[in-house]
Coordinates of C-alpha atoms and ligand atoms in Angstrom, one line a residue:
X1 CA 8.5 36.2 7.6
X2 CA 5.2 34.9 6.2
X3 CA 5.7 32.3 4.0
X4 CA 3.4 30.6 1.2
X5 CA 4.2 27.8 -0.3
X6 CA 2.5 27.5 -4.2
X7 CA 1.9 24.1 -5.5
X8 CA 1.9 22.4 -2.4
X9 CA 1.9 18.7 -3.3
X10 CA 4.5 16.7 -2.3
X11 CA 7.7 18.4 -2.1
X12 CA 5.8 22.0 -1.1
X13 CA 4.2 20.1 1.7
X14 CA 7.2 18.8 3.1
X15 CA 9.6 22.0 2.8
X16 CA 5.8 23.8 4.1
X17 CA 5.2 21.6 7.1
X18 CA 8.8 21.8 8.4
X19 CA 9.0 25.4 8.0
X20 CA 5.1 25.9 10.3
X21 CA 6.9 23.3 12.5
X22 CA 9.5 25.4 13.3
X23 CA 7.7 28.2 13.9
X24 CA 7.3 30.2 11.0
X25 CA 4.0 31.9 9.7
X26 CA 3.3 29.3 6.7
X27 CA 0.6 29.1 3.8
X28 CA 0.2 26.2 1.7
X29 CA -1.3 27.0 -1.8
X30 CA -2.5 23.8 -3.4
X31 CA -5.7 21.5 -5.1
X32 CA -8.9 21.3 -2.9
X33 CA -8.5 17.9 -1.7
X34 CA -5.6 18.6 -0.3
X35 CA -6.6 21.5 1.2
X36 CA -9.2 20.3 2.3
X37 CA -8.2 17.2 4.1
X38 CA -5.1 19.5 5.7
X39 CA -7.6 22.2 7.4
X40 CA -9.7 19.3 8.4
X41 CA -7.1 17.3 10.4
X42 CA -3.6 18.9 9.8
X43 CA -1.0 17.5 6.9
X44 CA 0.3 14.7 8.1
X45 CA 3.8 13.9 7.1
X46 CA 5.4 10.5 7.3
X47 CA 8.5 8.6 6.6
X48 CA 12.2 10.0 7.2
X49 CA 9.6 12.7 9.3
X50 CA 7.1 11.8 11.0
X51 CA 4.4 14.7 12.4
X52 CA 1.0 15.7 12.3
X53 CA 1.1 19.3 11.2
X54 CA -1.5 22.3 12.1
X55 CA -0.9 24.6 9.3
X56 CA -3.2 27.0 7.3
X57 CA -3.8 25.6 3.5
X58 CA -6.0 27.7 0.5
X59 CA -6.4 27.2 -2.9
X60 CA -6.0 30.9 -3.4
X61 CA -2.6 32.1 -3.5
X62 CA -1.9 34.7 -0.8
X63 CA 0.4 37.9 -0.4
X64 CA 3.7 36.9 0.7
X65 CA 7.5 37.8 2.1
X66 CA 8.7 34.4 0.5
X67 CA 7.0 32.6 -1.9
X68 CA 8.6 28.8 -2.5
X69 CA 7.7 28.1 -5.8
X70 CA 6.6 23.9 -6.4
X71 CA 4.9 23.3 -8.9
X72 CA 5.8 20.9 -11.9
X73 CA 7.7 22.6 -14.8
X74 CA 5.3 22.9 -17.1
X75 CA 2.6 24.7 -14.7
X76 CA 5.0 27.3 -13.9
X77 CA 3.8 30.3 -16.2
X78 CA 0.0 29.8 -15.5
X79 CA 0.7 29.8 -11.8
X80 CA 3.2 32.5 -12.1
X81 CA 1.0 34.7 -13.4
X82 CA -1.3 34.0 -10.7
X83 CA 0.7 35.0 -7.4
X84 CA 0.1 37.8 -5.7
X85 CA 3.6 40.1 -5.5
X86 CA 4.5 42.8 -2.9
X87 CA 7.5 45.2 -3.3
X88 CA 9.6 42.9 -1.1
X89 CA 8.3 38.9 -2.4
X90 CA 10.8 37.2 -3.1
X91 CA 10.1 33.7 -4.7
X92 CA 12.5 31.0 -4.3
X93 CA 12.1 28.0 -6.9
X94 CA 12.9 24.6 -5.7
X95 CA 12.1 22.6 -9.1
X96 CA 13.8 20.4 -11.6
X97 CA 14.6 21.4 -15.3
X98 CA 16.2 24.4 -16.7
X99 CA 14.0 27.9 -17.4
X100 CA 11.9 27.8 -14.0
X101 CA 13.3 31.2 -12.9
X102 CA 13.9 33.1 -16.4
X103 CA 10.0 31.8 -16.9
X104 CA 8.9 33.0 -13.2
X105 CA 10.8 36.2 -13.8
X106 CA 9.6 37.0 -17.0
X107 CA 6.0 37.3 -15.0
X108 CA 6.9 39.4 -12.0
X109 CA 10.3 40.7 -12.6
X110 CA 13.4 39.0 -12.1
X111 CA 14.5 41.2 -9.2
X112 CA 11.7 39.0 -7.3
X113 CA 13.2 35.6 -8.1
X114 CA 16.1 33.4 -6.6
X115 CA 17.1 30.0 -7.6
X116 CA 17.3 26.8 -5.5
X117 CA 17.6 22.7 -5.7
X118 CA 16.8 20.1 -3.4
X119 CA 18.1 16.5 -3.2
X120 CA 15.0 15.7 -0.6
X121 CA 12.6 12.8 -1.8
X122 CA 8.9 13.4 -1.2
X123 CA 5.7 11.5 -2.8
X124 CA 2.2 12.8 -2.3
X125 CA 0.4 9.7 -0.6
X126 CA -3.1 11.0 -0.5
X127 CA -5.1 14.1 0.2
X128 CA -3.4 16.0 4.1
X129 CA -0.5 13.1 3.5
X130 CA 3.0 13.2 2.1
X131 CA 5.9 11.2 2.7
X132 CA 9.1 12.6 3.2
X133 CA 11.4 9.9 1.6
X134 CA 14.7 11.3 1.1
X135 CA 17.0 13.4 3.1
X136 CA 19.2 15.6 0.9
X137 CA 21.1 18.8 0.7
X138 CA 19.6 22.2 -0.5
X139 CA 21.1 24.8 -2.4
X140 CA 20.2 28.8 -3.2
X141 CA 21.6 31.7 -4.4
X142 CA 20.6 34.7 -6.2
X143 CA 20.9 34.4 -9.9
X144 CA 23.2 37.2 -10.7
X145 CA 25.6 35.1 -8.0
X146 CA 25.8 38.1 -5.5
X147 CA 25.2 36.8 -1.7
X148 CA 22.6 39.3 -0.2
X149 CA 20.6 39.3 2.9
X150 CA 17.7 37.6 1.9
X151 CA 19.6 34.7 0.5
X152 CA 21.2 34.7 3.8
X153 CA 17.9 35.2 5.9
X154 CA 16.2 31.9 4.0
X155 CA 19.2 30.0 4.5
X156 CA 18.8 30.3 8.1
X157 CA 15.1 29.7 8.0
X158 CA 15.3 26.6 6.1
X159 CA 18.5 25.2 8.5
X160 CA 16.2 26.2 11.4
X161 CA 13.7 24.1 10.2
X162 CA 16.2 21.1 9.7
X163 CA 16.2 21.7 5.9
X164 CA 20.0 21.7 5.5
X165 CA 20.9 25.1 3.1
X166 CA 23.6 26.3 1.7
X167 CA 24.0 29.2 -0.3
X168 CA 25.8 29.3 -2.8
X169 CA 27.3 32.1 -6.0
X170 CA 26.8 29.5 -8.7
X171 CA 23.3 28.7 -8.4
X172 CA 22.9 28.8 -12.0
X173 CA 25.8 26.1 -12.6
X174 CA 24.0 23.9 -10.0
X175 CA 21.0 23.9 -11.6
X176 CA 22.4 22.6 -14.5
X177 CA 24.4 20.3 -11.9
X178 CA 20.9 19.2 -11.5
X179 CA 19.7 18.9 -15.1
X180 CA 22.3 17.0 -16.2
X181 CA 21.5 14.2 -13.4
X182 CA 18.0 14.1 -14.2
X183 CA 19.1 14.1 -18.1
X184 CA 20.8 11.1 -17.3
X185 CA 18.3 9.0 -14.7
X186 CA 14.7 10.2 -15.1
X187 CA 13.9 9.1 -18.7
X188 CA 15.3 5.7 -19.1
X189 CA 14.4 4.8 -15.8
X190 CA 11.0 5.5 -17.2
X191 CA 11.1 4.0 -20.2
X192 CA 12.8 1.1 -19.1
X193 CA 10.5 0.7 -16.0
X194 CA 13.6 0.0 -13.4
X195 CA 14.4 1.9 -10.2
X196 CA 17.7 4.3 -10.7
X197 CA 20.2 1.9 -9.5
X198 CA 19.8 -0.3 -12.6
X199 CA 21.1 2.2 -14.3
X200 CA 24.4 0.7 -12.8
X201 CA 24.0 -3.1 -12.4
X202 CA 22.7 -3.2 -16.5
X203 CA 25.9 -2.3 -18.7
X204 CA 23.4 -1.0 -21.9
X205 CA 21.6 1.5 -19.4
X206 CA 24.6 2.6 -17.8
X207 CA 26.2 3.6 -21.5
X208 CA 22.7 5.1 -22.5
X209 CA 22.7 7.5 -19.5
X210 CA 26.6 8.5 -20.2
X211 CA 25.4 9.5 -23.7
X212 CA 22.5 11.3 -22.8
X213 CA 24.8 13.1 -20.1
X214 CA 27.3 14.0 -22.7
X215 CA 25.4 15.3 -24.6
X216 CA 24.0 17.6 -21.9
X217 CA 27.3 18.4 -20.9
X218 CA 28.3 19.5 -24.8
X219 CA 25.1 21.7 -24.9
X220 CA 26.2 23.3 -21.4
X221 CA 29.8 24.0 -22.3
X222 CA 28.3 25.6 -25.9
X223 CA 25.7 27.8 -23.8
X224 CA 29.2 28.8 -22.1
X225 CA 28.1 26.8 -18.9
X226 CA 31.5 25.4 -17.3
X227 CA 30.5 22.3 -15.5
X228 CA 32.3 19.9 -13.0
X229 CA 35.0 17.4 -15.1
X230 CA 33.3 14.3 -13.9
X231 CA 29.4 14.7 -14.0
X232 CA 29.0 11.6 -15.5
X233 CA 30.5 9.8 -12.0
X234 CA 28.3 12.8 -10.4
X235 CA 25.5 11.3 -12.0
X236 CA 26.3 7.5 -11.2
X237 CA 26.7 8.8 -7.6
X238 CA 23.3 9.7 -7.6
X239 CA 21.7 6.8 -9.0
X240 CA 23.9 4.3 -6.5
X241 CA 22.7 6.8 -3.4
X242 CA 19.1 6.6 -5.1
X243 CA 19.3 3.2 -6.2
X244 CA 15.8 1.4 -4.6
X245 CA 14.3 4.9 -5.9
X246 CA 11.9 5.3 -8.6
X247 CA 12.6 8.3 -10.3
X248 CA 9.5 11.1 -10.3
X249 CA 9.7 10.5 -14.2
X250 CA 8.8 6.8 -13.6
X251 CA 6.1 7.4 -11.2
X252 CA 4.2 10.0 -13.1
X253 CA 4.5 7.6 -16.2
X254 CA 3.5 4.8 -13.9
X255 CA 0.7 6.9 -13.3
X256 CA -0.1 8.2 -16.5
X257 CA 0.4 11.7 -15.1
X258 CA 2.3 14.4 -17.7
X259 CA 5.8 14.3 -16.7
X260 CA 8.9 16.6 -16.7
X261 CA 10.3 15.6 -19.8
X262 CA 10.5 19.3 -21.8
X263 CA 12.2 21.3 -19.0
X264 CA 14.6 17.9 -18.9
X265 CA 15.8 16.2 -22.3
X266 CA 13.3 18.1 -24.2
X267 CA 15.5 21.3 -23.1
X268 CA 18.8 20.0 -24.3
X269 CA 17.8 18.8 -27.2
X270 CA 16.3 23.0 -27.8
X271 CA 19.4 24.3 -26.8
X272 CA 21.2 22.0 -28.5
X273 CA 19.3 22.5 -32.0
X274 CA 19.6 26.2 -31.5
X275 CA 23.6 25.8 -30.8
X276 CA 24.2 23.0 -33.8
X277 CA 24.4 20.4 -31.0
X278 CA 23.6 17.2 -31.7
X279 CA 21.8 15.4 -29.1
X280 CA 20.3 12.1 -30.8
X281 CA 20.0 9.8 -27.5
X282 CA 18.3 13.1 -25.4
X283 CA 15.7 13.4 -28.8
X284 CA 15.1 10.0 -28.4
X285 CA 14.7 10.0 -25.0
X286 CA 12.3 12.9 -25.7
X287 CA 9.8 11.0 -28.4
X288 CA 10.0 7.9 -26.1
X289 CA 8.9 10.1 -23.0
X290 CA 5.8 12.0 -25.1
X291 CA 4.9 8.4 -26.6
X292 CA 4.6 7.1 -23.6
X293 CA 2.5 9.8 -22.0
X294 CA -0.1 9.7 -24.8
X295 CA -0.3 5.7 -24.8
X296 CA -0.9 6.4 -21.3
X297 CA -0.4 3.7 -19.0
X298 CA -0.5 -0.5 -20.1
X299 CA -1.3 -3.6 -18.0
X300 CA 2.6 -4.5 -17.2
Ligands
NAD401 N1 9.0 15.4 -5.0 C1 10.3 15.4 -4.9 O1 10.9 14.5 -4.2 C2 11.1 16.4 -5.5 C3 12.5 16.6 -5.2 C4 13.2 17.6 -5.8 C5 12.6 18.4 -6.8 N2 11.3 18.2 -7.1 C6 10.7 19.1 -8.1 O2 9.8 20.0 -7.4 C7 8.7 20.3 -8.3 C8 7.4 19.8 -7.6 O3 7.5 18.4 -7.5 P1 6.4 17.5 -6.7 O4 6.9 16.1 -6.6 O5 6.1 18.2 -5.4 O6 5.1 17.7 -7.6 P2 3.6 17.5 -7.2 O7 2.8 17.3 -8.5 O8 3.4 16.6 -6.1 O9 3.2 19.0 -6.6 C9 2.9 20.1 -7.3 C10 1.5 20.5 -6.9 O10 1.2 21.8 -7.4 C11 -0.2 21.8 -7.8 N3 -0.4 23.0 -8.6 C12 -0.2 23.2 -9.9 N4 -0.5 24.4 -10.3 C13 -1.0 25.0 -9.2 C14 -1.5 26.3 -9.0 N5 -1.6 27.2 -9.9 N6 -1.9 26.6 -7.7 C15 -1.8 25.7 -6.7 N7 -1.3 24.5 -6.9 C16 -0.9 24.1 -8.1 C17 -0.4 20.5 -8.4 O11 -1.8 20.2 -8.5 C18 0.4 19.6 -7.5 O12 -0.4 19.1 -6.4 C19 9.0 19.6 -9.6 O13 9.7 20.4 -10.5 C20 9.9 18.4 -9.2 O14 10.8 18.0 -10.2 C21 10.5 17.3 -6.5
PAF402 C1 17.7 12.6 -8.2 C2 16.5 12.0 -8.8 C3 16.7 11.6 -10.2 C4 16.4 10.7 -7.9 O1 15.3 9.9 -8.3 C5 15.3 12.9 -8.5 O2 15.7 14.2 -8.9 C6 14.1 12.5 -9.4 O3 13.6 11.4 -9.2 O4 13.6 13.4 -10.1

């Protein structure tokens, strides 16, 4: 199966150098430096993995059997309208937010798309060097919720290359799984400027990320999305398992870099306006986010 990963940074890298390591035919599609620096003297990975990769890297995307699909949320219609498709692609997503797939799909047809999370932690260090910093589970499924072959043949690709998988009939309700623990963590971590696990220790974060939760959970029940009873203890799970983390909200606003913030709150609080839903802390959360992203980033 030939394999190219688009928008290799830090978490394409990773999944992209396991999968070569393993001994599958594998592509990364990323920016020049990188590129660059990985066909000059391999990707090297450290951290919970630690390997000096040979694998082939372009800045051209490539014909493929699997595409995995990494790039931030908001880049994913330019570069989806930029891969190359064969009868057979499949493209697997493996990014946060809600409207990835429907947005992928809506491109190249929706019969070409499949959904997927990740709990793994990666952070681009520099140009050919990523660091794999968190070990987590991985989920897929097709987005109708049947279990076909293919789901079944990247499953076992992925385990093969040590990337624990499980597929799964829900893939939808996991992504929203998903959305509703960045809804609660990535934001106020950011604004606030503290690693996840303050959210616990600090009694007015900890009732800030149960509203915004809520408030994601009220939007999903009115979109007809039946979540988990406890999500906001799924969430607190999360941030006590993540705790010395900073969350990829925090270090893109730590970097000044455009962060995640409409496929996250700025998606509840759309679905929620559309529905009647009011989601005050999320719209906050929202104005706080695109503040800070224009003030860019202050001496601390
Ligand atoms: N990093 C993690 O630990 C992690 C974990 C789980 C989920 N995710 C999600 O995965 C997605 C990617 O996250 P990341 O941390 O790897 O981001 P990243 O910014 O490190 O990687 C994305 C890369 O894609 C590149 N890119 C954008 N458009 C492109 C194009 N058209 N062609 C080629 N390259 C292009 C960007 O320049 C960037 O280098 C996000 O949705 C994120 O929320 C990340
Ligand atoms: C789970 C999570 C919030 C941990 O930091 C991660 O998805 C992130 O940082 O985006």
């Amino acid at each position: 199966m030939k394999i190219v990963v688009i928008g290799a940074g830090a978490l394409g890298s990773l999944f992209g150098g396991l999968l070569a390591s393993s001994g599958e035919e594998v592509v990364l599609v990323g920016r020049k430096k990188h590129v660059d620096a990985i066909n000059a003297r391999g990707l090297r990975i450290s951290g919970l993995t630690d390997a000096i990769i040979n694998i082939k890297a372009s800045t051209q995307p490539e014909e493929a059997d699997l595409i995995l699909f990494t790039v931030k949320s908001y880049d994913t219609e330019t570069t989806a309208s930029k891969l190359i498709i064969k009868e057979d692609t499949t493209i697997l997503s493996l990014q946060n937010g809600l409207g990835n797939e429907e947005k992928i799909a809506e491109v190249v047809g929706s019969e070409h798309v499949i959904g997927g999370i990740t709990s793994h932690g990666a952070l681009f260090i520099e140009p050919g060097h990523v660091k794999h910093t968190g070990i987590g589970d991985t989920v897929i499924g097709e987005l109708d919720g049947s279990i076909t072959q293919r789901v079944k043949d990247i499953s076992r690709i992925l385990n093969n290359a040590g990337i624990k998988t499980e597929v799964t009939d829900s893939i939808k309700h996991k992504i929203w799984e998903k959305l509703v623990v960045n809804v609660g963590i990535n934001a106020l971590t950011a604004i606030v400027g503290v690693n996840n696990g303050k959210l616990l220790e600090i009694p007015e974060l900890n009732l800030l990320m149960q509203d915004a939760g809520l408030e994601a959970i009220r939007v999903a029940r009115g979109a007809k999305i039946e979540l988990e009873d406890d999500l906001i203890g799924y969430i607190e799970d999360v941030a006590r398992k993540t705790a010395a983390n900073r969350s990829s909200m925090l270090q893109d606003v730590s970097k000044g870099k455009r962060t995640e913030i409409d496929a996250i709150n700025g998606m509840i609080v759309e679905m929620g306006t559309k529905l009647g839903i009011d989601t005050p802390v999320n719209r906050i959360f929202t104005l706080l986010i695109k503040s800070i992203e224009k003030r860019g980033v202050v001496d601390q």
